[in-house]
PDB file of C-alpha atoms and ligand atoms in Angstrom:
ATOM      1  CA  GLY A   1     -18.719  41.039  -2.392  1.00 47.00           C
ATOM      2  CA  ARG A   2     -18.077  40.021   1.169  1.00 55.00           C
ATOM      3  CA  SER A   3     -19.892  42.945   2.837  1.00 54.00           C
ATOM      4  CA  GLU A   4     -22.921  42.324   0.630  1.00 51.00           C
ATOM      5  CA  MET A   5     -22.994  38.677   1.751  1.00 52.00           C
ATOM      6  CA  LEU A   6     -22.785  39.734   5.386  1.00 54.00           C
ATOM      7  CA  SER A   7     -25.699  42.109   5.014  1.00 52.00           C
ATOM      8  CA  MET A   8     -27.730  39.171   3.662  1.00 59.00           C
ATOM      9  CA  ASN A   9     -27.171  37.658   7.164  1.00 69.00           C
ATOM     10  CA  ALA A  10     -24.782  34.986   5.953  1.00 89.00           C
ATOM     11  CA  LEU A  11     -23.341  32.993   8.826  1.00 96.00           C
ATOM     12  CA  PRO A  12     -19.756  33.849   9.920  1.00 97.00           C
ATOM     13  CA  LEU A  13     -18.270  30.644   8.475  1.00 98.00           C
ATOM     14  CA  SER A  14     -20.470  30.268   5.397  1.00 98.00           C
ATOM     15  CA  GLY A  15     -18.585  28.484   2.625  1.00 98.00           C
ATOM     16  CA  ARG A  16     -15.687  27.530   4.893  1.00 98.00           C
ATOM     17  CA  LYS A  17     -14.422  23.937   4.816  1.00 98.00           C
ATOM     18  CA  ALA A  18     -13.122  22.647   8.123  1.00 99.00           C
ATOM     19  CA  ILE A  19     -11.237  19.695   9.584  1.00 99.00           C
ATOM     20  CA  VAL A  20     -11.650  18.911  13.273  1.00 99.00           C
ATOM     21  CA  THR A  21      -9.442  16.106  14.599  1.00 99.00           C
ATOM     22  CA  GLY A  22     -10.633  13.911  17.459  1.00 98.00           C
ATOM     23  CA  SER A  23     -14.192  15.027  16.731  1.00 98.00           C
ATOM     24  CA  ALA A  24     -16.100  11.770  17.243  1.00 98.00           C
ATOM     25  CA  ARG A  25     -16.785  12.842  20.836  1.00 98.00           C
ATOM     26  CA  GLY A  26     -15.928  15.388  23.496  1.00 98.00           C
ATOM     27  CA  ILE A  27     -14.588  18.875  22.803  1.00 98.00           C
ATOM     28  CA  GLY A  28     -13.892  18.063  19.140  1.00 98.00           C
ATOM     29  CA  TYR A  29     -17.486  17.010  18.590  1.00 98.00           C
ATOM     30  CA  ALA A  30     -18.738  20.234  20.204  1.00 98.00           C
ATOM     31  CA  ILE A  31     -16.362  22.245  17.987  1.00 99.00           C
ATOM     32  CA  ALA A  32     -17.599  20.457  14.867  1.00 99.00           C
ATOM     33  CA  GLU A  33     -21.201  21.134  15.886  1.00 98.00           C
ATOM     34  CA  ARG A  34     -20.466  24.817  16.471  1.00 98.00           C
ATOM     35  CA  LEU A  35     -18.610  25.224  13.155  1.00 98.00           C
ATOM     36  CA  LEU A  36     -21.577  23.620  11.353  1.00 98.00           C
ATOM     37  CA  GLN A  37     -23.991  25.965  13.128  1.00 98.00           C
ATOM     38  CA  SER A  38     -21.754  28.845  11.987  1.00 98.00           C
ATOM     39  CA  GLY A  39     -22.180  27.781   8.363  1.00 98.00           C
ATOM     40  CA  ALA A  40     -19.028  25.717   7.721  1.00 98.00           C
ATOM     41  CA  SER A  41     -18.817  22.269   6.159  1.00 98.00           C
ATOM     42  CA  VAL A  42     -16.867  19.879   8.375  1.00 99.00           C
ATOM     43  CA  CYS A  43     -14.800  16.752   7.858  1.00 99.00           C
ATOM     44  CA  LEU A  44     -14.667  14.831  11.121  1.00 99.00           C
ATOM     45  CA  TRP A  45     -11.292  13.150  11.709  1.00 99.00           C
ATOM     46  CA  ASP A  46     -11.010  10.442  14.347  1.00 99.00           C
ATOM     47  CA  VAL A  47      -9.361   7.071  14.940  1.00 98.00           C
ATOM     48  CA  ASP A  48     -12.613   5.566  16.292  1.00 98.00           C
ATOM     49  CA  ALA A  49     -14.586   4.512  13.182  1.00 98.00           C
ATOM     50  CA  GLU A  50     -17.763   3.527  15.017  1.00 98.00           C
ATOM     51  CA  ALA A  51     -18.029   6.762  17.009  1.00 98.00           C
ATOM     52  CA  LEU A  52     -17.184   8.674  13.814  1.00 98.00           C
ATOM     53  CA  GLY A  53     -20.209   7.162  12.027  1.00 98.00           C
ATOM     54  CA  GLN A  54     -22.489   7.981  14.942  1.00 98.00           C
ATOM     55  CA  ALA A  55     -21.240  11.567  15.118  1.00 98.00           C
ATOM     56  CA  GLN A  56     -21.753  12.026  11.378  1.00 98.00           C
ATOM     57  CA  ALA A  57     -25.320  10.687  11.628  1.00 98.00           C
ATOM     58  CA  VAL A  58     -26.233  13.064  14.463  1.00 98.00           C
ATOM     59  CA  LEU A  59     -24.497  16.135  12.987  1.00 98.00           C
ATOM     60  CA  SER A  60     -25.560  15.749   9.344  1.00 98.00           C
ATOM     61  CA  PRO A  61     -28.875  17.634   9.768  1.00 98.00           C
ATOM     62  CA  LEU A  62     -26.793  20.735  10.633  1.00 98.00           C
ATOM     63  CA  GLY A  63     -24.895  20.835   7.339  1.00 98.00           C
ATOM     64  CA  GLU A  64     -22.354  19.093   5.146  1.00 98.00           C
ATOM     65  CA  VAL A  65     -20.474  16.497   7.217  1.00 98.00           C
ATOM     66  CA  ALA A  66     -17.765  14.206   5.820  1.00 99.00           C
ATOM     67  CA  THR A  67     -15.566  11.806   7.777  1.00 98.00           C
ATOM     68  CA  ALA A  68     -12.036  10.470   7.618  1.00 98.00           C
ATOM     69  CA  GLN A  69     -10.825   7.679   9.828  1.00 98.00           C
ATOM     70  CA  VAL A  70      -7.298   8.694  10.730  1.00 99.00           C
ATOM     71  CA  ASP A  71      -4.540   7.948  13.173  1.00 99.00           C
ATOM     72  CA  VAL A  72      -2.892  11.313  13.756  1.00 99.00           C
ATOM     73  CA  THR A  73       0.378   9.602  14.743  1.00 99.00           C
ATOM     74  CA  SER A  74       0.865   8.368  11.162  1.00 99.00           C
ATOM     75  CA  ALA A  75       2.155  10.601   8.353  1.00 98.00           C
ATOM     76  CA  GLU A  76       0.565   8.367   5.677  1.00 98.00           C
ATOM     77  CA  SER A  77      -2.767   8.321   7.507  1.00 99.00           C
ATOM     78  CA  THR A  78      -2.900  12.125   7.899  1.00 99.00           C
ATOM     79  CA  GLU A  79      -1.901  12.654   4.244  1.00 98.00           C
ATOM     80  CA  ALA A  80      -4.624  10.248   3.091  1.00 98.00           C
ATOM     81  CA  ALA A  81      -7.182  11.985   5.331  1.00 99.00           C
ATOM     82  CA  ALA A  82      -6.236  15.402   3.916  1.00 98.00           C
ATOM     83  CA  GLN A  83      -6.743  14.064   0.385  1.00 98.00           C
ATOM     84  CA  LYS A  84     -10.060  12.465   1.376  1.00 98.00           C
ATOM     85  CA  THR A  85     -11.191  15.794   2.873  1.00 98.00           C
ATOM     86  CA  LEU A  86     -10.221  17.648  -0.282  1.00 98.00           C
ATOM     87  CA  ASP A  87     -12.116  15.128  -2.433  1.00 98.00           C
ATOM     88  CA  ALA A  88     -15.208  15.455  -0.216  1.00 98.00           C
ATOM     89  CA  LEU A  89     -15.262  19.214   0.426  1.00 98.00           C
ATOM     90  CA  GLY A  90     -13.329  20.665  -2.547  1.00 98.00           C
ATOM     91  CA  LYS A  91     -10.914  22.801  -0.466  1.00 98.00           C
ATOM     92  CA  ILE A  92      -9.703  23.242   3.095  1.00 98.00           C
ATOM     93  CA  ASP A  93      -9.900  26.542   5.020  1.00 98.00           C
ATOM     94  CA  LEU A  94      -9.857  25.555   8.677  1.00 99.00           C
ATOM     95  CA  LEU A  95      -7.918  22.994  10.720  1.00 99.00           C
ATOM     96  CA  VAL A  96      -8.616  22.330  14.394  1.00 99.00           C
ATOM     97  CA  ASN A  97      -6.002  20.067  15.986  1.00 99.00           C
ATOM     98  CA  ASN A  98      -7.957  18.660  18.906  1.00 98.00           C
ATOM     99  CA  ALA A  99      -7.219  14.908  19.004  1.00 99.00           C
ATOM    100  CA  GLY A 100      -5.468  14.033  22.240  1.00 98.00           C
ATOM    101  CA  ILE A 101      -5.234  11.765  25.226  1.00 98.00           C
ATOM    102  CA  ALA A 102      -4.574  12.434  28.902  1.00 98.00           C
ATOM    103  CA  GLY A 103      -2.485   9.336  29.515  1.00 97.00           C
ATOM    104  CA  ASN A 104      -2.060   7.899  32.994  1.00 97.00           C
ATOM    105  CA  ASN A 105      -1.332   9.819  36.182  1.00 96.00           C
ATOM    106  CA  ALA A 106       1.951   8.981  37.891  1.00 97.00           C
ATOM    107  CA  LYS A 107       5.088  10.615  39.232  1.00 98.00           C
ATOM    108  CA  THR A 108       7.406  11.459  36.353  1.00 98.00           C
ATOM    109  CA  TRP A 109      10.044   8.898  37.347  1.00 98.00           C
ATOM    110  CA  GLU A 110       7.353   6.221  37.545  1.00 98.00           C
ATOM    111  CA  LEU A 111       5.992   6.808  34.028  1.00 98.00           C
ATOM    112  CA  ARG A 112       6.855   4.007  31.657  1.00 98.00           C
ATOM    113  CA  PRO A 113       8.771   5.136  28.556  1.00 98.00           C
ATOM    114  CA  GLU A 114       5.921   3.796  26.389  1.00 98.00           C
ATOM    115  CA  ASP A 115       3.369   5.920  28.327  1.00 98.00           C
ATOM    116  CA  TRP A 116       5.524   9.015  27.759  1.00 98.00           C
ATOM    117  CA  ARG A 117       5.980   8.261  24.044  1.00 98.00           C
ATOM    118  CA  ARG A 118       2.293   7.524  23.421  1.00 98.00           C
ATOM    119  CA  VAL A 119       1.146  10.866  24.884  1.00 98.00           C
ATOM    120  CA  MET A 120       3.828  12.823  23.016  1.00 98.00           C
ATOM    121  CA  ASP A 121       3.057  10.910  19.831  1.00 98.00           C
ATOM    122  CA  ILE A 122      -0.683  11.635  19.778  1.00 98.00           C
ATOM    123  CA  ASN A 123      -0.787  15.109  21.333  1.00 98.00           C
ATOM    124  CA  LEU A 124       2.340  16.753  19.916  1.00 99.00           C
ATOM    125  CA  THR A 125       3.560  14.740  16.921  1.00 99.00           C
ATOM    126  CA  GLY A 126      -0.085  14.230  15.895  1.00 99.00           C
ATOM    127  CA  SER A 127      -0.650  18.001  15.798  1.00 99.00           C
ATOM    128  CA  PHE A 128       2.542  18.423  13.766  1.00 99.00           C
ATOM    129  CA  LEU A 129       1.586  15.672  11.300  1.00 99.00           C
ATOM    130  CA  CYS A 130      -1.884  17.135  10.722  1.00 99.00           C
ATOM    131  CA  CYS A 131      -0.352  20.591  10.126  1.00 99.00           C
ATOM    132  CA  ARG A 132       2.192  19.018   7.786  1.00 98.00           C
ATOM    133  CA  ALA A 133      -0.538  17.257   5.798  1.00 99.00           C
ATOM    134  CA  VAL A 134      -2.936  20.218   5.621  1.00 99.00           C
ATOM    135  CA  ILE A 135      -0.867  23.430   5.424  1.00 99.00           C
ATOM    136  CA  PRO A 136       0.159  22.899   1.761  1.00 98.00           C
ATOM    137  CA  HIS A 137      -3.578  22.867   0.948  1.00 98.00           C
ATOM    138  CA  LEU A 138      -4.169  26.036   2.998  1.00 98.00           C
ATOM    139  CA  LEU A 139      -1.283  27.729   1.161  1.00 98.00           C
ATOM    140  CA  ALA A 140      -2.770  26.674  -2.188  1.00 98.00           C
ATOM    141  CA  ASN A 141      -6.111  28.028  -0.953  1.00 97.00           C
ATOM    142  CA  GLY A 142      -4.532  31.370   0.010  1.00 98.00           C
ATOM    143  CA  TYR A 143      -6.477  31.514   3.278  1.00 98.00           C
ATOM    144  CA  GLY A 144      -6.568  29.564   6.484  1.00 98.00           C
ATOM    145  CA  ARG A 145      -7.146  29.382  10.192  1.00 98.00           C
ATOM    146  CA  ILE A 146      -5.512  26.761  12.411  1.00 99.00           C
ATOM    147  CA  VAL A 147      -6.530  26.297  16.031  1.00 99.00           C
ATOM    148  CA  ASN A 148      -4.610  23.920  18.282  1.00 99.00           C
ATOM    149  CA  VAL A 149      -6.148  22.580  21.487  1.00 99.00           C
ATOM    150  CA  ALA A 150      -3.361  22.781  24.073  1.00 98.00           C
ATOM    151  CA  SER A 151      -3.989  22.886  27.844  1.00 98.00           C
ATOM    152  CA  VAL A 152      -3.316  24.994  30.887  1.00 97.00           C
ATOM    153  CA  ALA A 153      -1.145  22.007  31.887  1.00 97.00           C
ATOM    154  CA  GLY A 154       1.244  23.059  29.118  1.00 98.00           C
ATOM    155  CA  LYS A 155       1.748  26.455  30.788  1.00 96.00           C
ATOM    156  CA  GLU A 156       1.944  25.378  34.407  1.00 95.00           C
ATOM    157  CA  GLY A 157       3.066  21.738  34.401  1.00 97.00           C
ATOM    158  CA  ASN A 158       0.545  19.562  36.232  1.00 97.00           C
ATOM    159  CA  PRO A 159       1.998  17.213  38.837  1.00 97.00           C
ATOM    160  CA  ASN A 160       1.527  13.526  37.986  1.00 98.00           C
ATOM    161  CA  ALA A 161       1.092  14.430  34.317  1.00 98.00           C
ATOM    162  CA  ALA A 162       4.557  15.420  33.025  1.00 98.00           C
ATOM    163  CA  HIS A 163       4.072  13.658  29.701  1.00 98.00           C
ATOM    164  CA  TYR A 164       0.742  15.401  29.117  1.00 98.00           C
ATOM    165  CA  SER A 165       2.038  18.790  30.316  1.00 98.00           C
ATOM    166  CA  ALA A 166       5.183  18.552  28.166  1.00 98.00           C
ATOM    167  CA  SER A 167       3.146  17.534  25.110  1.00 99.00           C
ATOM    168  CA  LYS A 168       0.868  20.555  25.535  1.00 98.00           C
ATOM    169  CA  ALA A 169       3.814  22.927  26.109  1.00 98.00           C
ATOM    170  CA  GLY A 170       5.045  21.554  22.793  1.00 99.00           C
ATOM    171  CA  VAL A 171       1.704  22.344  21.140  1.00 99.00           C
ATOM    172  CA  ILE A 172       1.987  25.933  22.407  1.00 98.00           C
ATOM    173  CA  ALA A 173       5.495  26.252  20.915  1.00 98.00           C
ATOM    174  CA  LEU A 174       4.338  24.644  17.644  1.00 99.00           C
ATOM    175  CA  THR A 175       1.590  27.286  17.501  1.00 99.00           C
ATOM    176  CA  LYS A 176       4.069  30.126  18.022  1.00 98.00           C
ATOM    177  CA  SER A 177       6.536  28.829  15.405  1.00 99.00           C
ATOM    178  CA  LEU A 178       3.825  28.293  12.799  1.00 99.00           C
ATOM    179  CA  GLY A 179       2.230  31.641  13.580  1.00 98.00           C
ATOM    180  CA  LYS A 180       5.445  33.422  12.624  1.00 98.00           C
ATOM    181  CA  GLU A 181       6.131  31.221   9.578  1.00 98.00           C
ATOM    182  CA  LEU A 182       2.651  31.855   8.160  1.00 98.00           C
ATOM    183  CA  ALA A 183       2.147  35.440   9.361  1.00 98.00           C
ATOM    184  CA  THR A 184       2.194  36.911   5.848  1.00 98.00           C
ATOM    185  CA  SER A 185       0.324  34.004   4.212  1.00 98.00           C
ATOM    186  CA  ASN A 186      -3.210  34.867   5.314  1.00 98.00           C
ATOM    187  CA  ILE A 187      -3.110  31.761   7.531  1.00 98.00           C
ATOM    188  CA  LEU A 188      -3.440  32.444  11.255  1.00 98.00           C
ATOM    189  CA  VAL A 189      -2.443  29.888  13.864  1.00 99.00           C
ATOM    190  CA  ASN A 190      -3.607  30.144  17.458  1.00 99.00           C
ATOM    191  CA  CYS A 191      -4.161  27.815  20.383  1.00 98.00           C
ATOM    192  CA  ILE A 192      -6.464  27.519  23.357  1.00 98.00           C
ATOM    193  CA  THR A 193      -5.447  26.378  26.836  1.00 98.00           C
ATOM    194  CA  PRO A 194      -8.449  24.845  28.611  1.00 98.00           C
ATOM    195  CA  ALA A 195      -8.399  23.761  32.219  1.00 96.00           C
ATOM    196  CA  VAL A 196     -10.531  20.771  33.141  1.00 96.00           C
ATOM    197  CA  ILE A 197     -13.556  20.337  30.858  1.00 97.00           C
ATOM    198  CA  GLU A 198     -16.204  17.677  31.427  1.00 96.00           C
ATOM    199  CA  THR A 199     -15.664  14.966  28.800  1.00 97.00           C
ATOM    200  CA  ASP A 200     -14.831  11.257  28.612  1.00 95.00           C
ATOM    201  CA  ILE A 201     -11.128  12.146  28.879  1.00 94.00           C
ATOM    202  CA  LEU A 202     -11.660  12.403  32.655  1.00 95.00           C
ATOM    203  CA  LEU A 203     -12.103   8.614  32.675  1.00 93.00           C
ATOM    204  CA  GLN A 204      -8.361   8.325  31.958  1.00 93.00           C
ATOM    205  CA  MET A 205      -7.445  10.276  35.113  1.00 94.00           C
ATOM    206  CA  THR A 206      -7.424   9.481  38.808  1.00 94.00           C
ATOM    207  CA  GLN A 207     -10.079  11.185  40.955  1.00 95.00           C
ATOM    208  CA  ALA A 208      -7.255  12.837  42.906  1.00 95.00           C
ATOM    209  CA  HIS A 209      -5.954  14.408  39.689  1.00 94.00           C
ATOM    210  CA  ILE A 210      -9.404  15.701  38.702  1.00 95.00           C
ATOM    211  CA  ASP A 211      -9.851  17.119  42.236  1.00 95.00           C
ATOM    212  CA  TYR A 212      -6.432  18.812  41.983  1.00 94.00           C
ATOM    213  CA  MET A 213      -7.325  20.504  38.695  1.00 94.00           C
ATOM    214  CA  LEU A 214     -10.744  21.593  39.903  1.00 95.00           C
ATOM    215  CA  SER A 215      -9.257  23.027  43.111  1.00 95.00           C
ATOM    216  CA  LYS A 216      -7.019  25.303  41.004  1.00 95.00           C
ATOM    217  CA  ILE A 217      -9.912  26.936  39.127  1.00 96.00           C
ATOM    218  CA  PRO A 218     -11.059  30.267  40.653  1.00 96.00           C
ATOM    219  CA  MET A 219     -14.526  29.852  39.133  1.00 97.00           C
ATOM    220  CA  GLY A 220     -14.812  26.596  41.076  1.00 96.00           C
ATOM    221  CA  ARG A 221     -16.374  24.530  38.311  1.00 97.00           C
ATOM    222  CA  PHE A 222     -15.606  22.417  35.268  1.00 97.00           C
ATOM    223  CA  GLY A 223     -15.535  24.091  31.895  1.00 97.00           C
ATOM    224  CA  GLN A 224     -18.097  22.890  29.378  1.00 98.00           C
ATOM    225  CA  LYS A 225     -17.470  21.716  25.825  1.00 98.00           C
ATOM    226  CA  HIS A 226     -19.586  24.477  24.279  1.00 98.00           C
ATOM    227  CA  GLU A 227     -17.436  27.092  26.043  1.00 98.00           C
ATOM    228  CA  ALA A 228     -14.365  25.763  24.242  1.00 98.00           C
ATOM    229  CA  ALA A 229     -16.290  25.495  20.971  1.00 98.00           C
ATOM    230  CA  ALA A 230     -17.379  29.158  21.082  1.00 98.00           C
ATOM    231  CA  LEU A 231     -13.780  30.404  21.398  1.00 98.00           C
ATOM    232  CA  VAL A 232     -12.521  28.043  18.687  1.00 98.00           C
ATOM    233  CA  ALA A 233     -15.288  29.167  16.313  1.00 98.00           C
ATOM    234  CA  TRP A 234     -14.215  32.779  16.770  1.00 98.00           C
ATOM    235  CA  LEU A 235     -10.549  31.899  16.185  1.00 98.00           C
ATOM    236  CA  CYS A 236     -11.696  30.158  12.961  1.00 98.00           C
ATOM    237  CA  SER A 237     -13.478  33.262  11.721  1.00 98.00           C
ATOM    238  CA  GLU A 238     -12.400  36.282   9.692  1.00 98.00           C
ATOM    239  CA  GLU A 239     -13.061  38.431  12.750  1.00 97.00           C
ATOM    240  CA  CYS A 240      -9.881  36.931  14.156  1.00 98.00           C
ATOM    241  CA  SER A 241      -7.534  38.890  11.913  1.00 98.00           C
ATOM    242  CA  PHE A 242      -4.619  40.515  13.795  1.00 98.00           C
ATOM    243  CA  THR A 243      -3.780  37.633  16.115  1.00 98.00           C
ATOM    244  CA  THR A 244      -1.486  34.730  15.336  1.00 98.00           C
ATOM    245  CA  GLY A 245       0.831  32.507  17.322  1.00 98.00           C
ATOM    246  CA  ALA A 246      -1.236  33.393  20.374  1.00 98.00           C
ATOM    247  CA  VAL A 247      -2.444  31.439  23.378  1.00 98.00           C
ATOM    248  CA  PHE A 248      -6.061  31.905  24.519  1.00 98.00           C
ATOM    249  CA  ASP A 249      -6.906  31.081  28.117  1.00 96.00           C
ATOM    250  CA  LEU A 250      -9.963  28.956  28.848  1.00 97.00           C
ATOM    251  CA  SER A 251      -9.393  28.096  32.459  1.00 96.00           C
ATOM    252  CA  GLY A 252     -12.002  29.837  34.606  1.00 96.00           C
ATOM    253  CA  GLY A 253      -9.266  32.116  35.888  1.00 95.00           C
ATOM    254  CA  ARG A 254      -6.606  29.504  36.620  1.00 91.00           C
ATOM    255  CA  ALA A 255      -3.936  30.631  34.173  1.00 75.00           C
ATOM    256  CA  THR A 256      -1.202  32.722  35.736  1.00 70.00           C
ATOM    257  CA  TYR A 257       0.131  34.050  32.417  1.00 69.00           C
TER     258      TYR A 257
HETATM  259  P1  LIG B   1     -12.066  12.814  24.487  1.00 64.97           P
HETATM  260  O1  LIG B   1     -11.341  11.619  24.994  1.00 64.97           O
HETATM  261  O2  LIG B   1     -13.486  13.010  24.867  1.00 64.97           O
HETATM  262  O3  LIG B   1     -11.958  12.882  22.882  1.00 64.97           O
HETATM  263  C1  LIG B   1     -10.724  12.731  22.217  1.00 64.97           C
HETATM  264  C2  LIG B   1     -10.957  12.186  20.808  1.00 64.97           C
HETATM  265  O4  LIG B   1      -9.679  12.053  20.164  1.00 64.97           O
HETATM  266  C3  LIG B   1     -11.605  10.797  20.797  1.00 64.97           C
HETATM  267  O5  LIG B   1     -12.721  10.767  19.947  1.00 64.97           O
HETATM  268  C4  LIG B   1     -10.482   9.887  20.308  1.00 64.97           C
HETATM  269  O6  LIG B   1     -10.941   8.761  19.559  1.00 64.97           O
HETATM  270  C5  LIG B   1      -9.654  10.838  19.453  1.00 64.97           C
HETATM  271  N1  LIG B   1      -8.294  10.326  19.271  1.00 64.97           N
HETATM  272  C6  LIG B   1      -7.481   9.795  20.224  1.00 64.97           C
HETATM  273  N2  LIG B   1      -6.349   9.355  19.671  1.00 64.97           N
HETATM  274  C7  LIG B   1      -6.412   9.614  18.346  1.00 64.97           C
HETATM  275  C8  LIG B   1      -5.547   9.379  17.247  1.00 64.97           C
HETATM  276  N3  LIG B   1      -4.360   8.770  17.404  1.00 64.97           N
HETATM  277  N4  LIG B   1      -5.938   9.785  16.016  1.00 64.97           N
HETATM  278  C9  LIG B   1      -7.132  10.385  15.847  1.00 64.97           C
HETATM  279  N5  LIG B   1      -8.000  10.620  16.835  1.00 64.97           N
HETATM  280  C10 LIG B   1      -7.653  10.236  18.082  1.00 64.97           C
HETATM  281  O7  LIG B   1     -11.177  14.068  24.971  1.00 64.97           O
HETATM  282  P2  LIG B   1     -11.547  15.646  25.090  1.00 64.97           P
HETATM  283  O8  LIG B   1     -11.662  15.976  26.517  1.00 64.97           O
HETATM  284  O9  LIG B   1     -12.638  16.011  24.165  1.00 64.97           O
HETATM  285  O10 LIG B   1     -10.163  16.265  24.602  1.00 64.97           O
HETATM  286  C11 LIG B   1      -9.983  16.892  23.349  1.00 64.97           C
HETATM  287  C12 LIG B   1      -8.706  17.716  23.418  1.00 64.97           C
HETATM  288  O11 LIG B   1      -8.820  18.702  24.436  1.00 64.97           O
HETATM  289  C13 LIG B   1      -7.450  16.903  23.762  1.00 64.97           C
HETATM  290  O12 LIG B   1      -6.359  17.359  23.001  1.00 64.97           O
HETATM  291  C14 LIG B   1      -7.237  17.215  25.224  1.00 64.97           C
HETATM  292  O13 LIG B   1      -5.904  17.054  25.627  1.00 64.97           O
HETATM  293  C15 LIG B   1      -7.679  18.666  25.259  1.00 64.97           C
HETATM  294  N6  LIG B   1      -8.017  19.140  26.597  1.00 64.97           N
HETATM  295  C16 LIG B   1      -9.014  18.564  27.296  1.00 64.97           C
HETATM  296  C17 LIG B   1      -9.300  19.013  28.575  1.00 64.97           C
HETATM  297  C18 LIG B   1     -10.381  18.383  29.401  1.00 64.97           C
HETATM  298  O14 LIG B   1     -10.374  18.578  30.619  1.00 64.97           O
HETATM  299  N7  LIG B   1     -11.320  17.647  28.813  1.00 64.97           N
HETATM  300  C19 LIG B   1      -8.564  20.061  29.115  1.00 64.97           C
HETATM  301  C20 LIG B   1      -7.547  20.645  28.368  1.00 64.97           C
HETATM  302  C21 LIG B   1      -7.286  20.184  27.098  1.00 64.97           C
END
């Protein structure tokens, strides 16, 4: 049984099959690495085929690593990626919705409609479409953990990033709705709200915006990818058992609620 396996020092995610979206680099890559180190098999989902191949090559020594090139804004693409994951790993237990973009920084009334739509499409609709493609498989599996990567911007509303902030507020609400819908299905859905973490995403932002975010963090430093990965790995584990639809702060003390 389970307790017997644990006493044989099995890793916390042994036998678990995971999807991490946007995992060719950045926070998603660090999450995939951490899930592998915790004993899970991982299917890396990303739109960037070249970076996906490189990530798979580097991570493969840690465990079973599959890949699916996917555009999370497309229903067909996410459905095909879910099927590809199932074919490669045999089942799906864990889904981490991490793919996202920052978009440009501008006053709300100066954002172009296409900038607004692109950020909402990837960050919010993308998270919905991945849930839509994967949850039927989690229900068939009778077990699941979903972790959505939101942002402290979704709680507070960052100036010069209304599209990003609104998309992440949407991810928080998506998490809460799903948490209630799946509460008796053995599938828990939670989200994390990082403040600024050092990754390539910062290249999309103005220096003034990065300085603003850093100035709001009581710890006075950037977060690191592995700090996000550690929390996500716990939320993916069986130890996370009486928490769903919840929002986990990862902001060095910035979050006000
Ligand atoms: P990143 O730019 O380093 O990585 C994002 C990954 O998502 C890339 O590999 C990219 O190819 C992929 N991606 C983009 N569009 C996609 C699409 N349409 N389909 C599939 N994959 C796509 O960014 P990151 O900093 O690692 O951010 C990861 C997540 O964390 C994002 O949702 C971001 O909003 C969130 N976040 C980041 C920070 C931060 O400061 N870095 C803070 C809070 C939240």
